[in-house]
Amino acid sequence: MVTKLENTKFAAEVGSVRELNLYLKSGWTLMLTYVKQSSDKQTPRFVLGWQNDEEPKVPELLDEWELNEMDRQRYI
């Protein structure tokens, strides 16, 4: 199946494979992947497109701050 960029109605960007998989399971299409570099750190980024006619299904996710807090609390 060929994905056409012009069929994209909404776009989203996520930074983890966990988030990516939730979007893909909800019917989104992977459009682009790249690596974001800042200082000495590299993080993957995934751009997804919603190409269906109905309203986009956005999975409920924890934001980056919430994930960092959970990780921090784990080691206290």
Coordinates of C-alpha atoms in Angstrom, one line a residue:
M1 CA 0.0 0.0 0.0
V2 CA 1.4 3.4 -1.0
T3 CA 0.9 6.2 1.5
K4 CA 0.3 9.6 -0.1
L5 CA 1.2 12.7 1.9
E6 CA -1.6 14.7 0.4
N7 CA -4.2 12.3 1.9
T8 CA -3.0 13.3 5.4
K9 CA -5.7 15.2 7.4
F10 CA -3.9 15.4 10.8
A11 CA -0.3 14.9 11.9
A12 CA 1.2 14.0 15.2
E13 CA 4.8 13.5 16.5
V14 CA 5.9 11.1 19.2
G15 CA 9.2 10.2 20.7
S16 CA 9.0 6.6 21.8
V17 CA 8.3 3.2 20.3
R18 CA 5.6 2.7 22.9
E19 CA 3.7 5.8 21.7
L20 CA 4.4 4.9 18.1
N21 CA 2.8 1.5 18.5
L22 CA -0.3 2.9 20.2
Y23 CA -0.8 5.4 17.4
L24 CA -0.3 2.7 14.7
K25 CA -2.8 0.4 16.5
S26 CA -5.3 3.3 16.4
G27 CA -5.1 3.6 12.6
W28 CA -2.4 6.2 12.1
T29 CA 0.3 5.9 9.4
L30 CA 4.0 6.3 9.9
M31 CA 5.1 9.2 7.7
L32 CA 8.7 10.0 8.8
T33 CA 11.3 9.1 11.3
Y34 CA 14.3 11.1 12.4
V35 CA 16.8 11.5 15.2
K36 CA 16.6 14.7 17.3
Q37 CA 20.0 15.8 18.6
S38 CA 20.5 18.0 21.6
S39 CA 23.8 18.5 23.4
D40 CA 25.1 14.9 23.9
K41 CA 21.7 13.2 23.6
Q42 CA 19.9 11.7 20.7
T43 CA 16.3 10.7 20.7
P44 CA 14.1 9.1 18.0
R45 CA 11.1 11.0 16.7
F46 CA 8.2 9.6 14.7
V47 CA 5.8 11.6 12.6
L48 CA 2.4 10.0 12.0
G49 CA -0.5 11.0 9.7
W50 CA -4.2 10.4 10.0
Q51 CA -5.6 9.6 6.6
N52 CA -9.0 8.2 7.4
D53 CA -12.3 10.1 6.8
E54 CA -13.5 9.9 10.4
E55 CA -12.2 11.9 13.4
P56 CA -8.7 10.9 14.4
K57 CA -8.3 8.4 17.2
V58 CA -5.7 9.8 19.6
P59 CA -4.4 7.3 22.2
E60 CA -4.3 8.5 25.7
L61 CA -0.6 8.9 26.6
L62 CA 1.4 10.2 29.5
D63 CA 3.5 13.2 28.5
E64 CA 7.2 13.4 28.7
W65 CA 7.2 15.1 32.1
E66 CA 4.9 12.5 33.6
L67 CA 7.1 9.7 32.3
N68 CA 10.2 11.3 33.7
E69 CA 8.5 11.8 37.1
M70 CA 7.5 8.1 37.2
D71 CA 11.1 7.1 36.4
R72 CA 12.4 9.4 39.0
Q73 CA 10.0 8.1 41.7
R74 CA 11.1 4.6 40.9
Y75 CA 14.5 5.2 42.4
I76 CA 13.6 7.1 45.5

